[in-house]
Short mmCIF file of C-alpha atoms in Angstrom, two decimals:
data_model
loop_
_atom_site.label_atom_id
_atom_site.label_comp_id
_atom_site.label_asym_id
_atom_site.label_seq_id
_atom_site.Cartn_x
_atom_site.Cartn_y
_atom_site.Cartn_z
CA MET A 408 34.07 -11.97 30.82
CA LEU A 409 30.33 -11.36 30.49
CA ALA A 410 30.81 -10.13 26.94
CA LEU A 411 32.74 -13.28 26.09
CA VAL A 412 30.21 -15.73 27.47
CA SER A 413 27.10 -13.88 26.25
CA PRO A 414 26.99 -15.78 22.92
CA LEU A 415 26.95 -18.98 24.93
CA GLY A 416 23.59 -18.18 26.49
CA TRP A 417 24.25 -15.61 29.29
CA ALA A 418 22.08 -12.47 28.92
CA LEU A 419 23.70 -9.14 29.76
CA PRO A 420 21.80 -6.52 31.78
CA PRO A 421 20.27 -3.59 29.89
CA ARG A 422 22.73 -0.99 28.60
CA ALA A 423 22.16 2.77 28.26
CA GLU A 424 24.12 5.41 26.36
CA LEU A 425 23.65 9.16 26.01
CA LEU A 426 24.65 10.94 22.78
CA PRO A 427 24.61 14.72 22.29
CA GLY A 428 22.38 16.20 19.63
CA ALA A 429 22.87 19.09 17.21
CA ASP A 430 21.76 21.60 19.88
CA PRO A 431 23.31 21.68 23.38
CA SER A 432 19.84 21.14 24.85
CA ASP A 433 19.15 17.98 22.79
CA TRP A 434 20.28 14.48 23.68
CA LEU A 435 19.65 11.02 22.29
CA LEU A 436 19.17 8.23 24.83
CA ILE A 437 19.91 4.75 23.47
CA ILE A 438 18.87 1.66 25.48
CA GLU A 439 19.71 -1.90 24.44
CA ALA A 440 18.60 -5.22 25.94
CA ASP A 441 19.33 -8.80 24.90
CA GLY A 442 16.57 -10.90 23.38
CA GLU A 443 13.32 -9.97 21.68
CA ARG A 444 11.48 -7.47 23.90
CA GLN A 445 8.14 -5.72 23.62
CA SER A 446 7.84 -1.95 23.43
CA SER A 447 5.55 -1.88 26.48
CA GLU A 448 8.27 -3.36 28.73
CA LEU A 449 10.16 -0.05 28.92
CA GLU A 450 8.65 2.55 31.27
CA ILE A 451 9.68 6.10 30.36
CA THR A 452 7.50 7.93 32.90
CA PRO A 453 10.55 9.24 34.92
CA LEU A 454 11.89 10.88 31.76
CA LEU A 455 8.70 12.90 31.30
CA ARG A 456 9.32 14.66 34.60
CA GLN A 457 12.76 15.92 33.51
CA PHE A 458 12.69 16.30 29.71
CA ALA A 459 10.54 16.97 26.72
CA VAL A 460 10.54 13.49 25.17
CA GLY A 461 10.26 13.06 21.39
CA ARG A 462 9.00 10.06 19.43
CA VAL A 463 10.35 6.78 20.80
CA THR A 464 11.45 4.25 18.17
CA MET A 465 12.23 0.58 18.74
CA SER A 466 14.15 -1.80 16.47
CA ARG A 467 15.51 -5.32 16.68
CA VAL A 468 18.99 -6.38 15.64
CA THR A 469 19.80 -9.99 14.76
CA THR A 470 23.30 -11.33 14.13
CA PRO A 471 24.61 -14.93 13.97
CA VAL A 472 25.67 -14.71 17.65
CA GLN A 473 23.38 -12.09 19.15
CA GLN A 474 19.81 -10.85 19.19
CA LEU A 475 18.91 -7.60 20.90
CA THR A 476 16.23 -4.88 21.09
CA ARG A 477 17.12 -1.20 20.82
CA TRP A 478 15.18 1.92 21.86
CA GLN A 479 16.09 5.46 20.68
CA ILE A 480 14.57 8.27 22.78
CA PRO A 481 15.12 11.96 21.81
CA LEU A 482 15.39 14.24 24.89
CA HIS A 483 15.21 18.03 25.12
CA GLN A 484 16.55 19.71 28.28
CA SER A 485 15.03 23.02 29.28
CA GLY A 486 14.77 25.07 32.47
CA SER A 487 17.92 23.68 34.18
CA PRO A 488 20.90 25.88 35.10
CA ALA A 489 23.87 25.52 32.80
CA ASN A 490 26.22 24.52 35.62
CA THR A 491 23.92 21.90 37.20
CA GLU A 492 24.35 18.17 36.60
CA VAL A 493 21.20 16.29 35.63
CA VAL A 494 20.90 12.64 36.63
CA ILE A 495 18.65 10.29 34.67
CA ALA A 496 17.19 7.81 37.11
CA PRO A 497 17.13 4.07 36.20
CA LEU A 498 14.21 3.05 34.00
CA LYS A 499 12.28 -0.16 34.54
CA LEU A 500 12.65 -2.64 31.65
CA GLY A 501 10.59 -5.74 32.32
CA ASN A 502 12.03 -7.26 35.50
CA GLU A 503 15.29 -5.27 35.22
CA PHE A 504 16.42 -1.64 35.39
CA THR A 505 18.66 0.40 33.13
CA PRO A 506 21.75 2.05 34.65
CA SER A 507 21.51 5.69 35.74
CA LEU A 508 23.17 8.32 33.56
CA THR A 509 24.43 11.81 34.24
CA LEU A 510 24.19 14.58 31.67
CA PRO A 511 27.52 16.47 31.28
CA LEU A 512 27.53 20.15 32.13
CA ARG A 513 26.23 22.24 29.28
CA LEU A 514 28.60 24.76 27.79
CA PRO A 515 27.60 28.43 27.70
CA LEU A 516 25.79 29.44 24.55
CA ARG A 517 28.80 31.28 23.08
CA GLU A 518 31.08 28.35 23.69
CA ALA A 519 28.47 25.92 22.48
CA LYS A 520 28.39 27.57 19.09
CA THR A 521 32.11 27.20 18.61
CA ALA A 522 32.64 23.91 20.39
CA SER A 523 33.03 20.89 18.20
CA LEU A 524 30.55 18.17 19.08
CA PRO A 525 31.72 14.55 19.09
CA GLN A 526 31.08 12.59 15.93
CA LEU A 527 27.95 10.40 16.15
CA PRO A 528 28.61 6.73 15.54
CA THR A 529 27.30 5.47 12.22
CA PRO A 530 24.30 3.20 12.89
CA SER A 531 23.87 -0.10 11.14
CA PRO A 532 22.29 0.69 7.74
CA LEU A 533 20.27 -2.53 7.57
CA GLU A 534 18.61 -4.90 10.02
CA MET A 535 17.02 -8.29 9.25
CA GLN A 536 15.35 -10.77 11.55
CA ALA A 537 13.95 -14.25 10.76
CA SER A 538 11.58 -16.16 13.01
CA LEU A 539 9.47 -19.32 12.97
CA ASP A 540 5.97 -18.99 14.44
CA HIS A 541 5.81 -22.32 16.22
CA GLN A 542 6.13 -23.70 19.72
CA GLY A 543 6.54 -27.28 20.79
CA PRO A 544 7.45 -30.34 18.70
CA LEU A 545 7.36 -30.08 14.94
CA TYR A 546 6.50 -33.05 12.70
CA PRO A 547 6.82 -33.65 8.94
CA GLY A 548 3.96 -32.10 7.01
CA GLN A 549 2.95 -29.79 9.84
CA PRO A 550 2.64 -26.23 8.46
CA VAL A 551 4.39 -23.34 10.21
CA ILE A 552 4.99 -19.71 9.25
CA TYR A 553 8.48 -18.46 8.46
CA ARG A 554 8.47 -14.68 8.92
CA LEU A 555 11.23 -12.33 7.74
CA THR A 556 11.29 -8.75 9.06
CA LEU A 557 13.51 -6.08 7.51
CA TRP A 558 14.19 -2.53 8.69
CA LEU A 559 15.08 -0.64 5.50
CA PRO A 560 16.48 2.89 5.45
CA THR A 561 14.70 5.38 3.21
CA SER A 562 17.95 6.02 1.35
CA MET A 563 18.06 2.46 0.03
CA GLN A 564 17.43 2.15 -3.71
CA ASN A 565 16.29 -0.82 -5.82
CA PRO A 566 15.89 -3.33 -2.99
CA ALA A 567 15.45 -6.93 -4.20
CA LEU A 568 14.61 -9.86 -1.94
CA SER A 569 15.06 -13.44 -3.12
CA GLU A 570 12.65 -16.28 -2.32
CA LEU A 571 12.97 -18.70 0.56
CA SER A 572 14.17 -22.10 -0.64
CA SER A 573 15.25 -25.37 0.93
CA ALA A 574 15.44 -28.96 -0.25
CA HIS A 575 14.09 -30.20 3.11
CA PHE A 576 10.88 -28.13 3.16
CA THR A 577 7.84 -27.51 1.00
CA ILE A 578 7.62 -23.72 0.80
CA ARG A 579 4.79 -21.45 -0.39
CA ARG A 580 4.46 -17.66 -0.26
CA LEU A 581 1.82 -16.57 2.24
CA GLY A 582 -0.25 -13.46 1.55
CA SER A 583 1.26 -10.12 0.57
CA ASP A 584 4.07 -8.07 2.06
CA GLU A 585 3.41 -5.78 5.02
CA TRP A 586 5.11 -2.38 4.91
CA ILE A 587 5.12 0.14 7.74
CA ALA A 588 6.46 3.55 6.75
CA PRO A 589 9.02 5.32 8.98
CA ALA A 590 7.56 7.19 11.95
CA GLN A 591 9.68 10.23 11.10
CA ALA A 592 12.34 11.31 8.66
CA GLY A 593 15.67 9.56 9.01
CA LEU A 594 14.25 6.40 10.59
CA PRO A 595 13.95 3.06 8.80
CA GLY A 596 10.68 1.52 7.60
CA ARG A 597 9.68 -2.06 8.34
CA LEU A 598 8.95 -4.73 5.72
CA THR A 599 7.52 -8.13 6.70
CA ARG A 600 7.22 -11.11 4.35
CA SER A 601 5.90 -14.57 5.28
CA TRP A 602 6.11 -18.11 3.90
CA LEU A 603 4.26 -21.30 4.80
CA VAL A 604 6.79 -24.14 5.25
CA GLN A 605 6.25 -27.87 5.78
CA ALA A 606 9.11 -30.24 6.60
CA LYS A 607 9.47 -33.25 4.32
CA ALA A 608 11.29 -35.58 6.71
CA PRO A 609 12.45 -35.67 10.34
CA GLY A 610 15.89 -34.35 11.20
CA LEU A 611 17.81 -31.24 12.18
CA TRP A 612 17.64 -28.76 9.29
CA HIS A 613 18.80 -25.22 8.70
CA LEU A 614 16.70 -22.60 6.96
CA ASP A 615 18.80 -19.94 5.26
CA SER A 616 17.02 -16.64 4.95
CA PRO A 617 16.40 -14.96 1.59
CA ARG A 618 19.07 -12.54 0.43
CA LEU A 619 18.44 -8.79 0.25
CA GLN A 620 20.35 -6.75 -2.32
CA GLY A 621 20.24 -3.05 -3.08
CA GLN A 622 22.11 0.24 -3.11
CA LEU A 623 22.51 2.59 -0.17
CA THR A 624 23.02 6.29 -0.90
CA GLN A 625 24.16 8.84 1.63
CA GLN A 626 24.71 12.56 1.35
CA GLY A 627 27.82 13.42 -0.58
CA GLU A 628 28.87 9.80 -0.94
CA LYS A 629 28.79 7.34 -3.78
CA ALA A 630 26.08 4.68 -3.73
CA GLN A 631 27.17 1.49 -1.96
CA ARG A 632 25.92 -1.94 -2.94
CA LEU A 633 24.57 -3.99 -0.06
CA SER A 634 23.86 -7.71 0.24
CA ALA A 635 22.65 -9.25 3.50
CA ARG A 636 20.89 -12.24 5.00
CA ALA A 637 19.27 -12.78 8.37
CA ALA A 638 20.69 -15.35 10.74
CA PRO A 639 19.82 -18.94 9.68
CA LEU A 640 17.26 -20.82 11.73
CA GLU A 641 17.89 -24.26 13.13
CA VAL A 642 14.71 -26.33 12.83
CA ARG A 643 14.36 -29.67 14.57
CA VAL A 644 11.73 -31.94 13.04
CA ASP A 645 10.72 -34.91 15.18
CA LYS A 646 9.83 -38.29 13.78
CA ALA A 647 6.11 -38.41 13.22
CA PRO A 648 3.96 -41.33 14.36
CA ALA A 649 2.57 -43.71 11.77
CA THR A 650 -0.75 -41.85 11.83
CA PRO A 651 -1.55 -38.54 10.08
CA VAL A 652 -0.58 -35.40 12.00
CA ALA A 653 -2.96 -32.46 12.38
CA THR A 654 -4.58 -30.14 14.90
CA ARG A 655 -8.08 -31.26 13.85
CA LEU A 656 -9.42 -34.07 11.64
CA THR A 657 -13.04 -35.06 10.94
CA LEU A 658 -14.80 -37.60 8.69
CA SER A 659 -18.33 -37.52 7.26
CA GLN A 660 -20.22 -39.49 4.60
CA ARG A 661 -23.54 -39.44 2.77
CA LEU A 662 -25.38 -41.58 0.20
CA GLU A 663 -27.20 -40.30 -2.85
CA PRO A 664 -30.08 -40.49 -3.49
CA ALA A 665 -30.76 -42.59 -0.33
CA THR A 666 -29.82 -45.79 1.47
CA THR A 667 -32.52 -47.71 -0.44
CA GLY A 668 -32.49 -48.39 -4.18
CA ASP A 669 -33.11 -50.91 -6.95
CA VAL A 670 -30.71 -53.64 -7.91
CA SER A 671 -30.11 -52.19 -11.35
CA GLU A 672 -29.55 -48.65 -10.09
CA PRO A 673 -26.28 -47.62 -8.36
CA LEU A 674 -26.02 -45.68 -5.12
CA ILE A 675 -23.35 -42.99 -4.81
CA ARG A 676 -21.29 -42.89 -1.64
CA ILE A 677 -19.49 -39.63 -0.82
CA LEU A 678 -16.84 -39.56 1.92
CA THR A 679 -15.49 -36.16 3.09
CA LEU A 680 -12.34 -35.58 5.14
CA THR A 681 -11.57 -32.19 6.74
CA MET A 682 -8.09 -31.51 8.13
CA GLU A 683 -6.58 -28.52 9.89
CA ASN A 684 -2.82 -27.85 9.91
CA GLY A 685 -1.86 -31.22 8.48
CA ASP A 686 -0.35 -32.91 5.44
CA SER A 687 -3.06 -34.18 3.09
CA SER A 688 -0.70 -36.53 1.25
CA GLN A 689 -0.58 -38.81 4.30
CA ILE A 690 -4.21 -39.92 3.88
CA GLN A 691 -5.66 -42.22 1.21
CA LEU A 692 -9.13 -43.53 2.06
CA ALA A 693 -10.06 -44.81 -1.40
CA PRO A 694 -8.45 -48.28 -0.85
CA LEU A 695 -10.07 -48.49 2.57
CA MET A 696 -13.52 -47.76 1.08
CA ALA A 697 -13.11 -50.46 -1.58
CA HIS A 698 -11.69 -53.30 0.55
CA GLN A 699 -14.16 -53.21 3.44
CA LEU A 700 -17.30 -53.84 1.39
CA PRO A 701 -19.58 -56.84 2.04
CA GLY A 702 -19.98 -59.64 -0.50
CA GLY A 703 -22.50 -59.04 -3.26
CA ILE A 704 -21.68 -55.33 -3.55
CA GLN A 705 -19.58 -54.03 -6.41
CA ALA A 706 -17.82 -50.68 -5.93
CA HIS A 707 -16.38 -48.47 -8.61
CA PRO A 708 -14.44 -45.22 -8.03
CA ASP A 709 -16.34 -42.14 -9.15
CA GLY A 710 -13.57 -39.54 -8.85
CA GLU A 711 -12.35 -37.26 -6.08
CA GLN A 712 -11.82 -33.56 -5.52
CA GLN A 713 -9.95 -31.45 -2.99
CA GLN A 714 -9.39 -27.86 -1.96
CA GLU A 715 -6.85 -26.17 0.30
CA ARG A 716 -6.85 -22.65 1.74
CA TYR A 717 -5.12 -20.67 4.47
CA ARG A 718 -7.41 -18.64 6.71
CA ASP A 719 -7.14 -17.13 10.22
CA GLY A 720 -3.69 -18.60 10.76
CA LYS A 721 -4.79 -22.14 9.87
CA LEU A 722 -4.17 -24.34 6.83
CA LEU A 723 -7.54 -25.92 6.01
CA PHE A 724 -7.77 -28.94 3.72
CA GLU A 725 -10.85 -30.81 2.45
CA ARG A 726 -10.98 -33.87 0.20
CA GLN A 727 -13.97 -35.84 -1.14
CA TRP A 728 -13.96 -39.43 -2.42
CA ARG A 729 -16.90 -40.76 -4.47
CA GLN A 730 -17.75 -44.34 -5.35
CA THR A 731 -20.77 -46.09 -6.91
CA LEU A 732 -22.25 -49.12 -5.17
CA VAL A 733 -24.18 -51.73 -7.20
CA ALA A 734 -25.82 -54.83 -5.69
CA GLU A 735 -25.86 -58.14 -7.55
CA GLN A 736 -29.17 -59.18 -6.00
CA SER A 737 -31.83 -57.75 -3.72
CA GLY A 738 -31.41 -57.73 0.04
CA GLU A 739 -29.76 -55.82 2.89
CA TYR A 740 -26.06 -55.08 2.96
CA GLN A 741 -24.12 -53.44 5.78
CA LEU A 742 -21.21 -51.15 5.09
CA PRO A 743 -18.65 -51.62 7.89
CA PRO A 744 -17.56 -48.70 10.09
CA ILE A 745 -14.46 -46.72 9.20
CA ALA A 746 -11.83 -45.77 11.79
CA LEU A 747 -8.91 -43.47 11.03
CA PRO A 748 -6.33 -42.90 13.82
CA TRP A 749 -4.51 -39.55 13.77
CA PHE A 750 -2.09 -37.65 16.00
CA ASN A 751 -3.36 -34.44 17.60
CA THR A 752 -0.43 -32.01 17.82
CA GLN A 753 -2.27 -29.83 20.36
CA SER A 754 -2.95 -32.57 22.90
CA GLY A 755 0.01 -34.77 21.97
CA ARG A 756 -2.22 -37.86 21.83
CA ILE A 757 -3.40 -40.25 19.14
CA GLU A 758 -7.12 -39.81 18.49
CA GLN A 759 -9.55 -41.56 16.17
CA ALA A 760 -11.95 -40.23 13.53
CA SER A 761 -14.69 -42.80 12.91
CA LEU A 762 -17.85 -43.36 10.88
CA PRO A 763 -20.65 -45.74 11.97
CA ALA A 764 -21.87 -48.70 9.93
CA ILE A 765 -24.63 -48.08 7.36
CA THR A 766 -27.29 -50.56 6.19
CA LEU A 767 -28.18 -50.50 2.48
CA ARG A 768 -31.37 -52.02 1.06
CA PHE A 769 -31.66 -53.05 -2.57
CA GLN A 770 -35.02 -54.02 -4.02
CA ALA A 771 -35.74 -56.28 -6.97
CA THR A 772 -36.24 -54.51 -10.28
CA THR A 773 -39.94 -53.97 -11.04
CA SER A 774 -41.50 -54.89 -14.43
CA ARG A 775 -41.06 -52.31 -17.11
CA GLN A 776 -43.95 -53.44 -19.38
CA PRO A 777 -46.32 -50.62 -18.40
CA ASP A 778 -43.60 -48.13 -19.09
CA GLN A 779 -42.76 -49.50 -22.53
CA GLN A 780 -46.13 -48.68 -24.12
CA PRO A 781 -45.95 -44.96 -23.28
CA SER A 782 -42.36 -44.91 -24.48
CA GLN A 783 -43.36 -46.49 -27.83
CA MET A 784 -46.22 -44.03 -28.19
CA ALA A 785 -43.88 -41.20 -27.43
CA LEU A 786 -41.44 -42.58 -30.02
CA ARG A 787 -44.14 -42.75 -32.72
CA GLU A 788 -45.32 -39.28 -31.85
CA SER A 789 -41.79 -37.94 -32.05
CA LEU A 790 -41.34 -39.64 -35.46
CA TRP A 791 -44.49 -37.94 -36.77
CA TRP A 792 -43.15 -34.62 -35.58
CA VAL A 793 -39.86 -35.33 -37.36
CA VAL A 794 -41.69 -36.19 -40.61
CA LEU A 795 -43.82 -33.06 -40.31
CA ALA A 796 -40.75 -30.93 -39.68
CA LEU A 797 -39.00 -32.39 -42.73
CA ALA A 798 -42.10 -31.82 -44.87
CA LEU A 799 -42.41 -28.22 -43.75
CA ARG A 800 -38.72 -27.66 -44.43
CA ALA A 801 -39.02 -29.13 -47.94
CA LEU A 802 -42.17 -27.08 -48.61
CA TRP A 803 -40.46 -23.91 -47.43
CA ARG A 804 -37.39 -24.63 -49.55
CA HIS A 805 -39.03 -25.92 -52.78
CA GLY A 806 -42.42 -24.21 -52.52
CA PRO A 807 -41.78 -21.46 -55.13
CA ARG A 808 -40.48 -24.04 -57.67
CA TRP A 809 -43.41 -26.38 -57.10
CA ARG A 810 -45.89 -23.53 -57.55
CA ALA A 811 -44.18 -22.62 -60.84
CA PHE A 812 -44.41 -26.26 -61.96
CA TYR A 813 -48.13 -26.28 -61.13
CA ARG A 814 -48.70 -23.17 -63.25
CA LEU A 815 -46.77 -24.87 -66.10
CA GLN A 816 -48.87 -28.04 -65.93
CA ARG A 817 -52.06 -25.96 -65.74
CA ALA A 818 -51.10 -23.92 -68.86
CA LEU A 819 -50.17 -27.09 -70.78
CA ALA A 820 -53.47 -28.72 -69.80
CA GLN A 821 -55.35 -25.64 -71.08
CA HIS A 822 -53.34 -25.63 -74.41
CA GLN A 823 -52.12 -22.04 -73.93
CA PRO A 824 -48.84 -21.54 -75.92
CA ASP A 825 -47.79 -18.13 -74.54
CA ALA A 826 -48.68 -18.97 -70.93
CA SER A 827 -46.99 -22.37 -71.29
CA ARG A 828 -43.78 -20.82 -72.70
CA LYS A 829 -43.62 -18.21 -69.89
CA ALA A 830 -44.34 -20.78 -67.17
CA LEU A 831 -41.73 -23.19 -68.59
CA LEU A 832 -38.98 -20.52 -68.56
CA GLN A 833 -39.89 -19.48 -65.01
CA TRP A 834 -39.95 -23.04 -63.70
CA ALA A 835 -36.67 -23.96 -65.47
CA SER A 836 -34.93 -20.89 -63.95
CA LEU A 837 -35.98 -22.01 -60.45
CA ARG A 838 -35.18 -25.67 -61.13
CA TRP A 839 -31.59 -25.21 -62.37
CA GLN A 840 -30.88 -21.87 -60.66
CA VAL A 841 -30.03 -20.25 -64.01
CA SER A 842 -31.90 -17.42 -65.72
CA TYR A 843 -33.36 -18.63 -69.08
CA TYR A 844 -34.87 -16.30 -71.71
CA GLN A 845 -35.33 -18.70 -74.66
CA LEU A 846 -36.63 -22.25 -74.83
CA GLY A 847 -33.58 -23.30 -76.81
CA GLN A 848 -31.40 -22.64 -73.77
CA LEU A 849 -33.07 -25.34 -71.65
CA PRO A 850 -30.89 -28.37 -70.69
CA HIS A 851 -33.07 -30.89 -72.61
CA ALA A 852 -33.81 -28.69 -75.62
CA GLY A 853 -31.64 -30.92 -77.87
CA HIS A 854 -33.41 -34.15 -76.92
CA ASN A 855 -35.48 -35.56 -79.81
CA ARG A 856 -38.82 -35.88 -78.04
CA VAL A 857 -38.51 -32.81 -75.81
CA GLY A 858 -36.85 -30.80 -78.57
CA ASN A 859 -39.67 -31.45 -81.03
CA ALA A 860 -42.29 -30.41 -78.44
CA ILE A 861 -40.32 -27.25 -77.57
CA ASP A 862 -39.93 -26.37 -81.28
CA SER A 863 -43.67 -26.81 -81.78
CA LEU A 864 -44.33 -24.56 -78.75
CA GLU A 865 -41.99 -21.90 -80.17
CA ARG A 866 -43.76 -21.98 -83.57
CA ALA A 867 -47.14 -21.74 -81.89
CA CYS A 868 -46.02 -18.59 -80.08
CA PHE A 869 -44.19 -16.79 -82.93
CA ALA A 870 -45.32 -18.38 -86.29
CA ARG A 871 -48.61 -18.83 -88.12
CA PRO A 872 -51.04 -21.23 -86.45
CA THR A 873 -51.28 -23.45 -89.55
CA SER A 874 -47.57 -23.94 -90.02
CA GLY A 875 -45.86 -27.09 -88.74
CA PRO A 876 -47.08 -30.14 -86.82
CA PRO A 877 -49.41 -29.66 -83.84
CA ILE A 878 -48.10 -29.42 -80.27
CA GLU A 879 -48.05 -32.65 -78.27
CA TRP A 880 -49.33 -31.07 -75.03
CA CYS A 881 -49.70 -34.25 -73.02
CA ALA A 882 -46.35 -35.68 -74.12
CA LEU A 883 -44.54 -32.47 -73.08
CA ALA A 884 -46.32 -32.42 -69.66
CA LEU A 885 -45.44 -36.07 -68.99
CA THR A 886 -41.82 -35.64 -70.09
CA LEU A 887 -41.19 -32.64 -67.83
CA ARG A 888 -42.19 -34.67 -64.74
CA ALA A 889 -38.81 -36.46 -64.84
CA ASP A 890 -37.00 -33.21 -63.99
CA GLU A 891 -39.05 -32.52 -60.86
CA THR A 892 -39.25 -34.24 -57.47
CA ALA A 893 -40.71 -37.75 -57.73
CA GLY A 894 -44.18 -38.03 -56.31
CA ILE A 895 -44.57 -34.28 -55.97
CA ALA A 896 -44.36 -33.89 -59.81
CA HIS A 897 -47.02 -36.56 -60.38
CA LEU A 898 -49.33 -35.01 -57.79
CA ILE A 899 -48.93 -31.54 -59.37
CA TYR A 900 -49.55 -33.08 -62.83
CA LEU A 901 -52.85 -34.56 -61.59
CA LEU A 902 -53.89 -31.32 -59.92
CA GLY A 903 -53.06 -29.28 -63.01
CA TYR A 904 -55.08 -31.41 -65.43
CA ARG A 905 -57.98 -31.84 -62.99
CA GLY A 906 -58.20 -28.08 -62.57
CA ALA A 907 -58.22 -27.67 -66.35
CA ARG A 908 -61.14 -30.21 -66.64
CA HIS A 909 -59.38 -32.31 -69.27
CA ARG A 910 -59.35 -36.01 -69.54
CA LEU A 911 -56.19 -37.34 -68.01
CA PRO A 912 -53.98 -39.07 -70.54
CA VAL A 913 -52.55 -42.46 -69.68
CA PRO A 914 -48.86 -42.09 -68.65
#
């Protein structure tokens, strides 16, 4: 009858079983108790007086109708007569005691070698347990930890665990997996994975555990495919009050650069909300900041930012709202206080986060006439620097060409045919970026006036001095100015003829 009603809520007393080992002196003591127990609840001191006790291992088994804790204790019997019964006294387990057990008489050594030992029962190859780290009422948006613990045998290959999913919860992976290797060969290792879950709405919901799949190999047997889930959890989410829900909520604000400013200059108001273990989507303070302003103050949103992190078992959230405040005229303006009611899940009461009223002072805009003169002077000075920079850039870029043009004008003013021909070819090569070796190759060599002067210069360099018309030195110098930079060419023309001490012809 007790076994039949145990799924309905009745807890059975601790059970104990003794299994023989491979050697007649070895035994395996198995103790099981309903519920989730701690390893320190079992006192094994009486066993130490009778046996050599090996490593004690503890595991938890969870099924849809039962949850129990199991201890496995290796025992080695030595120093007792073969025909003497050994009684294992009851062991204290929390507030209960395990039943006493009697070791069967050991067979003589010769018989023990030939006797067939009973077949050990095959243990469960896989154990999974799901739990929700939360006590008390649970409200929508309140974060809790869903923890899944798996005891995996070392012979399991290619284990794959799916993700936790539910349409009624917001679910995020929390941290990394925790793996504890087996204490000794043949025992399972423990894997723990956690998720942070937040209910979306009140109600009674079920959380199905992720599915584990893999292959289990045993000696001499073909690999078996396994697929298992832990027992589903029933989660009751209560209806939340109209206020935000959290374990802690604070408000703070500051003004930049200060609470006093000019009418034409805006002040920046920054409001900061800090929440612990709550749902940030339940709070919107931007409309509250804009609608509670006094007349004569214009407010404009200046953006917002937020950050969320999980640390020391708490979900911490921080959000900042910014707005600019501009006064239409000088005077004092008072920003009203802000009150935000919220529900404290630790105390179970509605509390209030508040900010006091702040007085702002806006002054009339002072005259800017004294500031305009320095600004105009600075503008003129900057323009002179720009002009100087452009002049230096032009001089650096066109300096070699202008120097060649000066040498050309100087040679023409001194009536030197060979020097004039050489300077003209050098200047033309720099001017049109083409290498010229004869005067007939120049771009304007075919023009009537320029061509006649160039032909006369060629004859003066390579023919008899008396042959042909004379060279029109001034006409050639004036004509070549059109192919050089305006202003710069005229200045170089004047410098060239003044250096040659000739009378300047009229252009």
